[in-house]
XYZ file of C-alpha atoms in Angstrom:
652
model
C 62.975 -67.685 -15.994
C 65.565 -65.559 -18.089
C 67.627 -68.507 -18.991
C 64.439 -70.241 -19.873
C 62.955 -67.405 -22.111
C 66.302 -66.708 -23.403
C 67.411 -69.934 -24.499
C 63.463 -69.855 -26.696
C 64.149 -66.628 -28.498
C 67.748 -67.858 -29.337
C 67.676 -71.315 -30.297
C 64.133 -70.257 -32.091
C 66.163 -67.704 -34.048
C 68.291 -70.277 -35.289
C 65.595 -72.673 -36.215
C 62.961 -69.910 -37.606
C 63.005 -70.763 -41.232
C 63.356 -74.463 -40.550
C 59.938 -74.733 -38.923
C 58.852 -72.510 -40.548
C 59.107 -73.496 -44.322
C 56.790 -70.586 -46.035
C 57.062 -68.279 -43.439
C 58.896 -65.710 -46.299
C 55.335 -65.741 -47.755
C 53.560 -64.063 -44.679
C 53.287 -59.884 -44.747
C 52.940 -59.146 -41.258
C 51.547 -55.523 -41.496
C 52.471 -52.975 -39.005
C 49.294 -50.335 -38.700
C 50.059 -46.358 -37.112
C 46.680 -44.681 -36.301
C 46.850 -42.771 -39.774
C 49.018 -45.088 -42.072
C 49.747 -48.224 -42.793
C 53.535 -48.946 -43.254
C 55.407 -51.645 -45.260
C 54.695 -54.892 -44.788
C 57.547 -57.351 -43.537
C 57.832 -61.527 -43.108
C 58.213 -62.587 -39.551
C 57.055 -65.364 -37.554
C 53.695 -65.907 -35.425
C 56.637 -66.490 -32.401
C 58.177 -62.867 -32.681
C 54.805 -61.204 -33.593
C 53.860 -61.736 -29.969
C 57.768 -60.850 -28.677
C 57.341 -57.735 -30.333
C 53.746 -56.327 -30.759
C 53.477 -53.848 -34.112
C 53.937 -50.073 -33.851
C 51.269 -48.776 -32.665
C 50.904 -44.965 -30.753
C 48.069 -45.735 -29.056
C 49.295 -49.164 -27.799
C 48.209 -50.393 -24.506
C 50.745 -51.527 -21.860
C 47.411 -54.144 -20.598
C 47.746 -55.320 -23.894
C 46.805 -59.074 -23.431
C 48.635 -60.659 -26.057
C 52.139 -59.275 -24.613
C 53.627 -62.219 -23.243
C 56.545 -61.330 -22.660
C 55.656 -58.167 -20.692
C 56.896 -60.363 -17.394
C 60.710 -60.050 -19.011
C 60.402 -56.011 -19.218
C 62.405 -53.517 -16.891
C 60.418 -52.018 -14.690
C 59.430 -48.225 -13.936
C 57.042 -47.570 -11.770
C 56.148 -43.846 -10.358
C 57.800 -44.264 -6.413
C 55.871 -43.972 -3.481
C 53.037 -45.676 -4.740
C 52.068 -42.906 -6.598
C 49.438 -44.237 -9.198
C 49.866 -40.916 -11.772
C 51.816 -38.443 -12.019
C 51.830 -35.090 -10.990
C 50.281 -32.128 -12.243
C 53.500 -29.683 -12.097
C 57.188 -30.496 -11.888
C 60.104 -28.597 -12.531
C 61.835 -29.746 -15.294
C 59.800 -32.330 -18.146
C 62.049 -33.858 -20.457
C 60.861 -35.610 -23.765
C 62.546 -38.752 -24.689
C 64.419 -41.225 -22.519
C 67.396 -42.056 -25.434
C 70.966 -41.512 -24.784
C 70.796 -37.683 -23.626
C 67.479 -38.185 -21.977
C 68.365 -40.627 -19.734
C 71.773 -38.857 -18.791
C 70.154 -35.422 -17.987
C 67.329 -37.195 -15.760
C 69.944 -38.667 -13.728
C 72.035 -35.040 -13.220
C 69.083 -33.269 -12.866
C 67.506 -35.031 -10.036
C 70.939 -35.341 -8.114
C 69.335 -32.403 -6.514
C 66.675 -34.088 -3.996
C 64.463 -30.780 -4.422
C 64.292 -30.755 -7.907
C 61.462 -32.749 -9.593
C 61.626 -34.253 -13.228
C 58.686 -36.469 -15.555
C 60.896 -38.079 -18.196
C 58.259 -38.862 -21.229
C 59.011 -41.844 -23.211
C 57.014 -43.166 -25.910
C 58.435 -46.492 -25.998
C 58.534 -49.622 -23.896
C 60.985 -50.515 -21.169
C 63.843 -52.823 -22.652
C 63.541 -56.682 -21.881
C 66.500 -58.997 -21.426
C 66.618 -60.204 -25.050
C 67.898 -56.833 -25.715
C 71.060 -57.435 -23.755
C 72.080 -60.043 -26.339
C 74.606 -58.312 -28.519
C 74.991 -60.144 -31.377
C 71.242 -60.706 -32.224
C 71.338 -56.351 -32.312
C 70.259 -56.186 -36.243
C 67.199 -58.236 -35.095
C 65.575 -55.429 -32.831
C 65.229 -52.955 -35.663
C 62.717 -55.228 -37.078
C 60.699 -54.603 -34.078
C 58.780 -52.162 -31.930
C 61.397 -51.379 -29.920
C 62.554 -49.322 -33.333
C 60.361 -46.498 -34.956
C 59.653 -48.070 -38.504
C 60.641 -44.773 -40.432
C 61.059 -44.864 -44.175
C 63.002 -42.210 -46.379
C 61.260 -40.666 -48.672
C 62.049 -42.197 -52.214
C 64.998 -40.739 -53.816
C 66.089 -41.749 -57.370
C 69.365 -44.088 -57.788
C 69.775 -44.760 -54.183
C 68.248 -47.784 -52.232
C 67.726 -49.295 -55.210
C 68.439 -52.998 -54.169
C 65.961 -52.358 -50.754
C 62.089 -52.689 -50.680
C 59.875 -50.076 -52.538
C 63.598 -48.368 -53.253
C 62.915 -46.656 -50.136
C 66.164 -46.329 -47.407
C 64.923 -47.717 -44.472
C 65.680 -45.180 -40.991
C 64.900 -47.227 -37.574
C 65.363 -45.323 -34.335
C 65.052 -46.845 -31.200
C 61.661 -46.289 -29.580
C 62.374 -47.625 -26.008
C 63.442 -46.375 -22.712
C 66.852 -46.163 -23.682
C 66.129 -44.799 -27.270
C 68.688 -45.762 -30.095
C 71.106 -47.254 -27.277
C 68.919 -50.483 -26.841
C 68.994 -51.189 -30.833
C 72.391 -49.675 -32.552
C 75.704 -51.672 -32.774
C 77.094 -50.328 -29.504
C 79.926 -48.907 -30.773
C 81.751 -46.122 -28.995
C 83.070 -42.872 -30.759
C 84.190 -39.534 -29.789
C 84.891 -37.913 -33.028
C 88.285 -35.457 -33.778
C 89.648 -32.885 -32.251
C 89.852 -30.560 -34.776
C 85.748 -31.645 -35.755
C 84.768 -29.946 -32.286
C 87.069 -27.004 -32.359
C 85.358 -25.823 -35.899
C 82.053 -25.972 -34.006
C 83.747 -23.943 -31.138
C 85.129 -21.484 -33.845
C 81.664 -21.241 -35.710
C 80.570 -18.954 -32.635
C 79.010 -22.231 -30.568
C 80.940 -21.750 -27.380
C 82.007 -24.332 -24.909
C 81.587 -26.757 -27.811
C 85.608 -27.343 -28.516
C 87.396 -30.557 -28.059
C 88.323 -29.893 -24.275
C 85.024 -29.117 -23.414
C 83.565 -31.845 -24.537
C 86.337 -33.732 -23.552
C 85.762 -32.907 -20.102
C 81.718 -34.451 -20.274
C 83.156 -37.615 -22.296
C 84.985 -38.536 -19.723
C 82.586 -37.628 -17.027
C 80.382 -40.475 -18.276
C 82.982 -43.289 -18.877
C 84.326 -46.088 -16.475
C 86.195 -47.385 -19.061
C 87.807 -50.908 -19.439
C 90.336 -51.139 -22.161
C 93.411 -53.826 -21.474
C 95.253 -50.710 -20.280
C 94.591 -48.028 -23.176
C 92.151 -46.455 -20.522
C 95.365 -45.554 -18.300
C 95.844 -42.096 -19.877
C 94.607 -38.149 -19.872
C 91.744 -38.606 -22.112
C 90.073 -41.529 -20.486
C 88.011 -42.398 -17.167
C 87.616 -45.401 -15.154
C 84.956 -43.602 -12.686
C 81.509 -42.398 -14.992
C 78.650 -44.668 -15.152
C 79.150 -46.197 -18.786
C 81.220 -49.005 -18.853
C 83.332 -49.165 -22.230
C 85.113 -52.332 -23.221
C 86.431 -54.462 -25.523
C 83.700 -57.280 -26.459
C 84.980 -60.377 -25.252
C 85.536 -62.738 -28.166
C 87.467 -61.864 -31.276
C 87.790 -64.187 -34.814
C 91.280 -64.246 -36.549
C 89.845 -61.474 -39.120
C 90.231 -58.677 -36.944
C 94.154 -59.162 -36.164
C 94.570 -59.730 -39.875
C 92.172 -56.292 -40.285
C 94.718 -54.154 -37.513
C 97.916 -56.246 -39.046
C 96.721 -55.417 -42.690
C 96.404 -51.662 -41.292
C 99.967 -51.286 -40.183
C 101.523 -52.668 -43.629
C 99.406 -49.880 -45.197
C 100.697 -46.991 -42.791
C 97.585 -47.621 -40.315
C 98.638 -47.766 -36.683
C 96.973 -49.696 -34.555
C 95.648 -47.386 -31.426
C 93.035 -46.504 -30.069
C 90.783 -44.955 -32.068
C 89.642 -42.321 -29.761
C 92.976 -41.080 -28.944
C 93.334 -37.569 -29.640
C 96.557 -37.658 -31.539
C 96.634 -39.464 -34.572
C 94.324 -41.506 -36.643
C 95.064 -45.719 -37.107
C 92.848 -49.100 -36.246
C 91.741 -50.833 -33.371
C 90.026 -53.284 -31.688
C 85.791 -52.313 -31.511
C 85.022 -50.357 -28.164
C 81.682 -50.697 -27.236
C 79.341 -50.037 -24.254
C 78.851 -53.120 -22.618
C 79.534 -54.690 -19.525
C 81.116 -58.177 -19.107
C 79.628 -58.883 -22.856
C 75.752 -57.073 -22.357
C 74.348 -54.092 -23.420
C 74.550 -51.377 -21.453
C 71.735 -48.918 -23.096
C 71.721 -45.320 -21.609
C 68.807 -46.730 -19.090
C 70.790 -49.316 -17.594
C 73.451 -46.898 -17.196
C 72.006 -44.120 -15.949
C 68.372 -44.186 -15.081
C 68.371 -47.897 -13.599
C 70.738 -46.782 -10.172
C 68.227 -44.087 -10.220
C 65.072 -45.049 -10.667
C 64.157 -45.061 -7.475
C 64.580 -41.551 -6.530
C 61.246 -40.017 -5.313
C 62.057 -37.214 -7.296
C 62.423 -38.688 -10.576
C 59.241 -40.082 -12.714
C 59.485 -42.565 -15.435
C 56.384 -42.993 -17.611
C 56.914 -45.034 -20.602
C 54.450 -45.621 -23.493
C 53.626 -41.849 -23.566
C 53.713 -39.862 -26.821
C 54.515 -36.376 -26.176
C 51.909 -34.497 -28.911
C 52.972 -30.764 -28.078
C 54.885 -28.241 -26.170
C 52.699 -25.837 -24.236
C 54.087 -22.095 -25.018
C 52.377 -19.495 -23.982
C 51.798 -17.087 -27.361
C 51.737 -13.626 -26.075
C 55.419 -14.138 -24.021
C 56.834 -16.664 -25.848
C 57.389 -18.987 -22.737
C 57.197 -22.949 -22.551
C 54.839 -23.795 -19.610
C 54.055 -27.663 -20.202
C 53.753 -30.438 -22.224
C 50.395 -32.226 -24.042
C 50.848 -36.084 -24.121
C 48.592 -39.264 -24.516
C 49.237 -42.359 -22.921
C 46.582 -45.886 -23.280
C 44.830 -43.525 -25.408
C 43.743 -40.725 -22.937
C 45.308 -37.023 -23.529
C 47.257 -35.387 -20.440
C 48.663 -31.809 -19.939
C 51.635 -31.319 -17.510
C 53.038 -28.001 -16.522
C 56.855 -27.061 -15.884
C 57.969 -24.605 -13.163
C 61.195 -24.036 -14.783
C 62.115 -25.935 -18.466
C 60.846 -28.126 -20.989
C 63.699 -30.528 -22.434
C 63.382 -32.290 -25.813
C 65.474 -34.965 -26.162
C 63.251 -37.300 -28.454
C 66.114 -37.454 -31.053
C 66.509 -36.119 -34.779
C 63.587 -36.631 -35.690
C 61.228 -36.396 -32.943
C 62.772 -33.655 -31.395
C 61.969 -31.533 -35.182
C 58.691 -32.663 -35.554
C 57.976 -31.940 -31.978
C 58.878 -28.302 -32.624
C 56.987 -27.911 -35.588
C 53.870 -29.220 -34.133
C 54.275 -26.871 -31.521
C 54.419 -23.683 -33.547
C 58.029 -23.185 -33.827
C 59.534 -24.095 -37.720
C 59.914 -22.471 -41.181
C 56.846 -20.383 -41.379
C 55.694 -21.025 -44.554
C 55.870 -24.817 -43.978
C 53.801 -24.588 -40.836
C 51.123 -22.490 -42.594
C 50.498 -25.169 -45.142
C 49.382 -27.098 -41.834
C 47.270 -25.175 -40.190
C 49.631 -24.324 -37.444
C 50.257 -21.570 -36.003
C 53.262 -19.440 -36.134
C 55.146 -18.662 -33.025
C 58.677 -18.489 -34.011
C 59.814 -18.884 -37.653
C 63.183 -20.683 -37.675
C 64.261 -23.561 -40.052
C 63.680 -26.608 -38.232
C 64.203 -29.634 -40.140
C 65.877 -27.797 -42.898
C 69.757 -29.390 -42.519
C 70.105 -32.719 -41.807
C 73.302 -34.718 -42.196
C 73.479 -38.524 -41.724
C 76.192 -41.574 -41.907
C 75.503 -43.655 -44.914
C 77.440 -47.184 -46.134
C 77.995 -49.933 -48.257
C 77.529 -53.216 -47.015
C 78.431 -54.794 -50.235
C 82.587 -54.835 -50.457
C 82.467 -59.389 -49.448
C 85.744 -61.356 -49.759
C 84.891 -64.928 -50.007
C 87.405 -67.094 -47.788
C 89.044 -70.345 -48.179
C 89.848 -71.228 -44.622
C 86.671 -73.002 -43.112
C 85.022 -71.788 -39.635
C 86.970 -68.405 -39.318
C 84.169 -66.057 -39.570
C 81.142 -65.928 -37.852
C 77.830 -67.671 -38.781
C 74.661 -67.907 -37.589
C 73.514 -71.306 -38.133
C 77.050 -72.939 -36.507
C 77.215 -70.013 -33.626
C 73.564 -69.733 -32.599
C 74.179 -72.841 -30.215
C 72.210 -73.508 -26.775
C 75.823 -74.096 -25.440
C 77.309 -70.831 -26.479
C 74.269 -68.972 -24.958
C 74.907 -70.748 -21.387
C 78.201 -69.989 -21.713
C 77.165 -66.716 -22.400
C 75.480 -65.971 -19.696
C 77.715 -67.250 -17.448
C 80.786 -66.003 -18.503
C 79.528 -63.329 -21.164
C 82.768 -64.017 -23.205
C 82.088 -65.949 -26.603
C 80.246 -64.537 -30.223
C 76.965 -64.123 -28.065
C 79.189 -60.696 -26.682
C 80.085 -59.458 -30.488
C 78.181 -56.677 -31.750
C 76.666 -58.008 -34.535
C 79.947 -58.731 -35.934
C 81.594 -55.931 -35.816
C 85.462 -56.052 -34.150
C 87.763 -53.601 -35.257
C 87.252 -49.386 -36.647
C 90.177 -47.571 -38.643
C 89.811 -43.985 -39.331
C 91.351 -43.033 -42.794
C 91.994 -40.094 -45.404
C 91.220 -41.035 -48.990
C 93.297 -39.201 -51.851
C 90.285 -37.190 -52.607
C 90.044 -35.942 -48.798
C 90.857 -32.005 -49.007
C 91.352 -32.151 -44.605
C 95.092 -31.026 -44.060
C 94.005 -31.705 -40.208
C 93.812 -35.235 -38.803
C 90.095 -35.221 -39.905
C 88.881 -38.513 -41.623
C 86.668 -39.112 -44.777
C 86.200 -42.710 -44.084
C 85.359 -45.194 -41.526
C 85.873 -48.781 -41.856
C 83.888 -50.738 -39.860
C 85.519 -54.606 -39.955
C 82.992 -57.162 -39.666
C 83.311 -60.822 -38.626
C 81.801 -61.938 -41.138
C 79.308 -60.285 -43.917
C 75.603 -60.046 -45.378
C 76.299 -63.922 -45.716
C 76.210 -64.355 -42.238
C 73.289 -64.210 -40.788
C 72.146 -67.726 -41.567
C 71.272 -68.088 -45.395
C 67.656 -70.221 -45.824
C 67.587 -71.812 -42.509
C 68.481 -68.660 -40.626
C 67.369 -65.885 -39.061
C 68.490 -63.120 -41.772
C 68.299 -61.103 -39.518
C 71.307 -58.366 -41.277
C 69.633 -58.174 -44.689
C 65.944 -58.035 -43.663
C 66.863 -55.692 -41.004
C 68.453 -53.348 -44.024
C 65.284 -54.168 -46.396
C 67.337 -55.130 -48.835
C 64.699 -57.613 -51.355
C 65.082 -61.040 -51.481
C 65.681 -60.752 -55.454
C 68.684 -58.240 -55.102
C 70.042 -60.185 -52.460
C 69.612 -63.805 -54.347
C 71.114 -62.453 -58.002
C 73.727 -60.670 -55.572
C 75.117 -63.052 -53.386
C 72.917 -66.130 -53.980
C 75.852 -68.496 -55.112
C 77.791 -67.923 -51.863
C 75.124 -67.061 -49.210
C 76.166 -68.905 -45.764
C 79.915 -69.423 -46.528
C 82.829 -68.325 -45.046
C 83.206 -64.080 -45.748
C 84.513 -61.256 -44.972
C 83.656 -57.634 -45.421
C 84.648 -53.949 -44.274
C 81.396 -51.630 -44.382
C 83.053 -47.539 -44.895
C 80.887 -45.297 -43.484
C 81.081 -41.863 -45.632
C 82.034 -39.268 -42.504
C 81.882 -35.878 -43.927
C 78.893 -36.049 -46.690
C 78.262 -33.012 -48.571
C 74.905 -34.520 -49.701
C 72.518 -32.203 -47.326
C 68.695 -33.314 -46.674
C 66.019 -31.892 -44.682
C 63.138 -33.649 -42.965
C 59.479 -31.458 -42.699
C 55.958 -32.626 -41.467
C 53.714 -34.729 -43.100
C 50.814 -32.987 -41.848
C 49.910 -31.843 -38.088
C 48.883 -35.153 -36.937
C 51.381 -35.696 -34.319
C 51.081 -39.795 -34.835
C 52.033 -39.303 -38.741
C 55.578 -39.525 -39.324
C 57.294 -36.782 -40.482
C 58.415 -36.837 -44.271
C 62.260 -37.242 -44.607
C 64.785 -36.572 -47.288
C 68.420 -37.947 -47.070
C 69.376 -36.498 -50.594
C 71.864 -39.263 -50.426
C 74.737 -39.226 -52.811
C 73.448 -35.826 -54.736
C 77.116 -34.482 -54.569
C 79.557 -36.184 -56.960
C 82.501 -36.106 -54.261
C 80.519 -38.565 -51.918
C 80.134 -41.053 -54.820
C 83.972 -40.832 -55.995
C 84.801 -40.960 -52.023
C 82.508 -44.499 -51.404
C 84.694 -45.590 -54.416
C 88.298 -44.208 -53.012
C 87.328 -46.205 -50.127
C 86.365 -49.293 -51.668
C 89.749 -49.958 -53.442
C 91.407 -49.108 -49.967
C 89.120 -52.115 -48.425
C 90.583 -54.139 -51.458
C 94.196 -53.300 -50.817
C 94.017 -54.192 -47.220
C 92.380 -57.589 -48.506
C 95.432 -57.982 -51.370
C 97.616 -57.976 -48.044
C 99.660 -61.092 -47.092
C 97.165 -61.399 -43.429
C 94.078 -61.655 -45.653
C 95.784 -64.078 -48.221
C 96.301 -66.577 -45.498
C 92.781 -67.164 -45.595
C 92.514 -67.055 -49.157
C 90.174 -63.626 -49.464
C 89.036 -63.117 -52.756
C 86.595 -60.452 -53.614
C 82.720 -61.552 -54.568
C 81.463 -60.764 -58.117
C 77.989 -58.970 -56.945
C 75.735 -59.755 -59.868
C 73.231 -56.521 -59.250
C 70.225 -56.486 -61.634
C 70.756 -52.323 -62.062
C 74.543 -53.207 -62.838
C 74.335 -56.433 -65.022
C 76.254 -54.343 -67.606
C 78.530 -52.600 -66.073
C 82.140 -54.392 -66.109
C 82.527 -55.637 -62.666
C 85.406 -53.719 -60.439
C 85.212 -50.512 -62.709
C 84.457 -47.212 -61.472
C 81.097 -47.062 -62.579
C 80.018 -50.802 -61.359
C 80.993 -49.281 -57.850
C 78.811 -46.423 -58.178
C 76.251 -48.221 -59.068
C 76.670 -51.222 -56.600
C 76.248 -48.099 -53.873
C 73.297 -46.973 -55.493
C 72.266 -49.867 -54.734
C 72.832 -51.069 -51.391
C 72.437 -47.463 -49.768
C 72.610 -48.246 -45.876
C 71.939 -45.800 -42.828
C 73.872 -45.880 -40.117
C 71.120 -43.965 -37.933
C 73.315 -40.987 -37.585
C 71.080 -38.266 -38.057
C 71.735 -34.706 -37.216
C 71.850 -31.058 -37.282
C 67.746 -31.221 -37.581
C 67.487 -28.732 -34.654
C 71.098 -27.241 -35.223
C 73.246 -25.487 -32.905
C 74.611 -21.918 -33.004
C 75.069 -18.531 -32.252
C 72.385 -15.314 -32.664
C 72.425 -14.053 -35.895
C 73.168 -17.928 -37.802
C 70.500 -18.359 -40.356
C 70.474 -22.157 -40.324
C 70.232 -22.281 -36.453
C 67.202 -23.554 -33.954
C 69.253 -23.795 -30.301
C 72.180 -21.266 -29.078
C 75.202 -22.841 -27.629
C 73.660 -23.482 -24.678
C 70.660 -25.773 -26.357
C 67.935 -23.061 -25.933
C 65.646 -22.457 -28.330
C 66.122 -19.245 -29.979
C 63.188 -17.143 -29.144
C 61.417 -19.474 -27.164
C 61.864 -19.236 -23.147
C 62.323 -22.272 -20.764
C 62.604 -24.307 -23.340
C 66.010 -26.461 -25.217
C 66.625 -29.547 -27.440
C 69.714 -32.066 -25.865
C 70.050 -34.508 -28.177
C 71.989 -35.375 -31.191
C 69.923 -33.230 -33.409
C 71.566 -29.929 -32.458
C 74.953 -31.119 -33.988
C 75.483 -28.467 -36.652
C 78.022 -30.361 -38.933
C 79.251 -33.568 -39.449
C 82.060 -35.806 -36.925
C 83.520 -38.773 -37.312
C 81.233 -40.492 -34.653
C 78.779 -43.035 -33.576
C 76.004 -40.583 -32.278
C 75.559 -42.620 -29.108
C 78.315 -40.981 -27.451
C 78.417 -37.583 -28.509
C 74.303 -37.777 -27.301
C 75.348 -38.769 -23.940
C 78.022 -36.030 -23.867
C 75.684 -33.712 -24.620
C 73.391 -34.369 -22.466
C 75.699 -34.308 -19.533
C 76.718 -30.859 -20.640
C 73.336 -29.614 -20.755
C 72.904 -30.733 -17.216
C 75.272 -28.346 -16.054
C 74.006 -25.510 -18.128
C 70.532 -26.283 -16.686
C 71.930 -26.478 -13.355
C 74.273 -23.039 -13.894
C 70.880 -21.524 -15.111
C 68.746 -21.838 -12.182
C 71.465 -22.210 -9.509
């Protein structure tokens, strides 16, 4: 049955367009109970594979036909609901969520109800090179930016486009799977900041608590494991462009290493967390060898809608949440956990009473503790633009040669071809551009080497899976890139690490099924603009290397409508060509910051309770306080083994 329905969805990806000749034509409208989102083209096939967003969405929903594929979680014992009262109730079941319902209920006398609001993850979402596909889908939370002059200019309704996985699993069942730990000297200026227990060898300590890692040998040293429950690797296929990527590295002063060594910064081969070439989410890994526990209680497709606290002593007792559209209240004996992410987690709080009190008054809401929720909020931003155009045929990946019914049985049996890369991506190098002001190993730039490029993902008879799943318009795209879509590419995305562009996110109103308004203020600081740039002619040097002129790289001439006069390769074409392709890279943070009494700008102490509020903390990547040079994934999962030992150190 899996091979069957796999082998459907995959060879139907490849043929999509084919079949389906005016499919672009469609809108297929995604409806919320108060708003009606943007519309976007898909096919009849993958309307039913992935139902719309919908909060009050049934799991007896008869149209799901795929329901058959999904992971199950059903309460144990033949329970048929939950119970009334448990100890602990944690909100969200994404990479810390999972994590701390798996520590908490080591202990057979403790009881935990892990809320999720999304579905359980189905076996297409093991695929890892079909991951850009998924944010297109239910399994992501459709979440727009609010519009922002001169960025996301090239996407549709200018608007930057912010998915976040809504699953069990959270952001771990859609993202890239990449695996990042961030610098030493990032954590200890969070330590120093008055956050203790937050330095490099702390954290280093819950890092490798987590990790059975698997790295051709690099895992044989102090700063790794080969015992956690999350299995890192090294994705099991490779093209030539990543060993010209590490080689091109090392003739510009990169080493290669690996990346998450402590001591120095270089390139290296992708690390991800998979196992034997699937995707292990932060369910699989930690709430699957668990689920049956009697003390631990799953319930997906229920939207947490408040936090109970009780006014007069500012204590958390319980949590309001609705589930096939009937409301529920469930009390705690000892803590309420939110863990719904950077921009649940927020807009949970606010809802609840707890946020900027002038801000909450505009709602209606009551007042219980007046902190600044929402009011920082950092995130990873790229350009997906930077495409070398290469002579030597059937190097780089592409969808319409790859997507093959006899590399997906080979897949599955040996999980070791470009079915195992994620979505592309094969190598990370760390670097300092001139205009970095870090005397510390601390990176401004990530580059992210891709197999490949926007011209992957299968041109007109393909899935485009890369560019819808970015929302960049068909007309950008087509005066863009049009003249070489679906050749041979290939492209370095740098991810800006250390913007000092700060947003904020705030509610929308107090309907807890309206998404919460969010502001990126991308690129408001002149420094981030001039350091996408510094980072772009470092892409270009590593292509002017010998290892890329064997394959005859030679940069693309973007024709952008906003740029058409701008001389192309100057300074100000660059900006421009940033402005507009604006990417995410779903790295939110510091919405429900970390730090000590007496910080103005913080919601949690270093210990992830809420300041004020009693029996009640936020473990998830939201209470970073500053930027790292990380992929959240695995600083969330850190964190939320950390917090399980607080927890259990609190009520020991």
């Amino acid at each position: 049955m899996k091979i069957l329905a796999t082998l459907i969805l995959f060879l139907y990806l490849r043929t999509e367009s084919m079949c389906n000749g005016q499919e672009d034509n469609k809108d297929f409208r995604l409806e919320t109970s108060r708003e009606k989102l943007f519309s976007m083209p898909q096919s009849p096939i993958l309307d039913l594979l992935m139902q719309s967003v919908s909060p009050n969405y049934s799991p007896n929903n008869p149209i799901d036909i795929f329901d058959i594929l999904r992971d199950r979680y059903d309460l144990p014992k033949g329970l048929t609901s939950p119970y009334s009262e448990y100890d602990y109730v944690i909100v969200g079941a994404g990479s810390a969520g999972c994590v701390l319902a798996a520590r908490l209920t080591e202990n057979p006398n403790v009881t935990v109800l892990l809320l999720e609001v999304g579905k359980p993850e189905m076996f297409f979402t093991d695929i890892p090179s079909i991951a850009p596909f998924f944010q297109r889908t239910d399994y992501a939370w459709q979440y727009y930016m609010e519009p922002q002059s001169r960025v996301c200019l090239g996407m549709e309704n200018k608007r930057c486009f912010w998915p976040r996985g809504k699953a069990v699993g959270g952001t771990s069942v859609i993202n890239y799977m990449i695996y990042t730990r961030g610098r030493p000297a990032e954590w200890n200026r969070i330590a120093a900041a008055g956050n203790k227990g937050w330095s490099y060898k702390d954290v280093l300590f819950y890092y490798k608590k987590s990790e059975r890692a698997k790295l051709d040998g690099l895992e044989k040293t102090t700063y790794r494991s080969t015992t956690g429950d999350m299995n890192i690797e090294f994705p099991k296929f490779r093209t030539p462009l990543v060993d010209a990527f590490l080689e091109a590295g090392r003739i510009l002063g990169h080493p290669t290493i690996d990346y998450n060594s402590p001591d120095e910064l270089g390139f290296g081969y992708v690390q991800t967390h998979t196992r034997n070439g699937r995707r292990l989410s932060a369910a699989k890994a930690f709430l699957h060898p668990n689920r049956n526990r009697p003390n631990l209680h799953i319930l997906p497709m229920a939207t947490a809608t408040k936090v109970l606290i009780n006014k007069d002593t500012k204590t958390a007792y319980g949590v309001q949440y609705v589930r096939n559209r009937l409301k529920y209240k469930v009390k705690v004996r000892r803590e309420v956990i939110l863990s719904a992410g950077p921009i649940a987690s927020p807009q949970l709080l606010m809802l609840s009473g707890i946020g900027p009190k002038e801000h909450l008054g505009r709602h209606g809401i009551p007042v219980l503790q007046d902190l600044p929720v929402g009011r920082t909020l950092y995130d990873h931003i790229t350009f997906p633009g930077i495409i070398f155009t290469l002579k030597t045929q059937n190097v780089s990946v592409n969808e319409n040669r790859d997507a093959s019914a006899q590399n997906l049985i080979r897949w599955l049996q040996h999980g070791d071809n470009v079915v195992a890369s994620p979505g592309g991506v094969e190598g990370i190098g760390y670097i300092q551009t001139p205009l970095s002001k870090n005397d510390q190993q601390i990176p401004d730039i990530e580059l992210i080497n891709i197999a490949g490029s926007l011209l992957s993902d299968g041109g007109q008879f393909g899935s485009k899976a890369v560019r819808r799943g970015m929302r960049i318009t068909d007309e950008v795209f087509d005066s863009a890139f049009g003249s070489v879509d679906n050749t041979n590419s290939w492209s370095a995305f740098p991810m800006l690490l250390h913007p000092k562009s700060v947003g904020y996110l705030e509610l929308k109103d107090n309907n807890p099924f309206s998404h919460p308004r969010m502001y990126g203020n991308y690129l408001t600081d002149p420094l981030d603009v001039a350091t996408f740039v510094a980072a772009i002619r470092h892409v270009q040097a590593l292509a002017a290397t010998e290892p890329f002129q064997r394959f005859g790289a030679k940069i693309h001439n973007a024709q952008y409508p906003a740029c058409k006069n701008l001389p192309f390769d100057s300074d100000d074409y660059w900006e421009c060509a940033v402005r507009t392709l604006t990417a995410t890279l779903h790295h939110q943070i510091a919405t429900c910051r970390m730090g000590p009494e007496g910080d103005p700008l913080a919601i949690v102490d270093p210990e992830l309770k809420v300041h004020g509020i009693r029996h009640l903390r936020v473990v998830d990547s939201s209470v970073l306080p500053r930027t790292i040079s990380v992929h959240t994934h695995a600083p969330a999962v850190m964190i939320g083994e950390k917090a399980a030992d607080m927890i259990k150190y609190t009520w020991r």
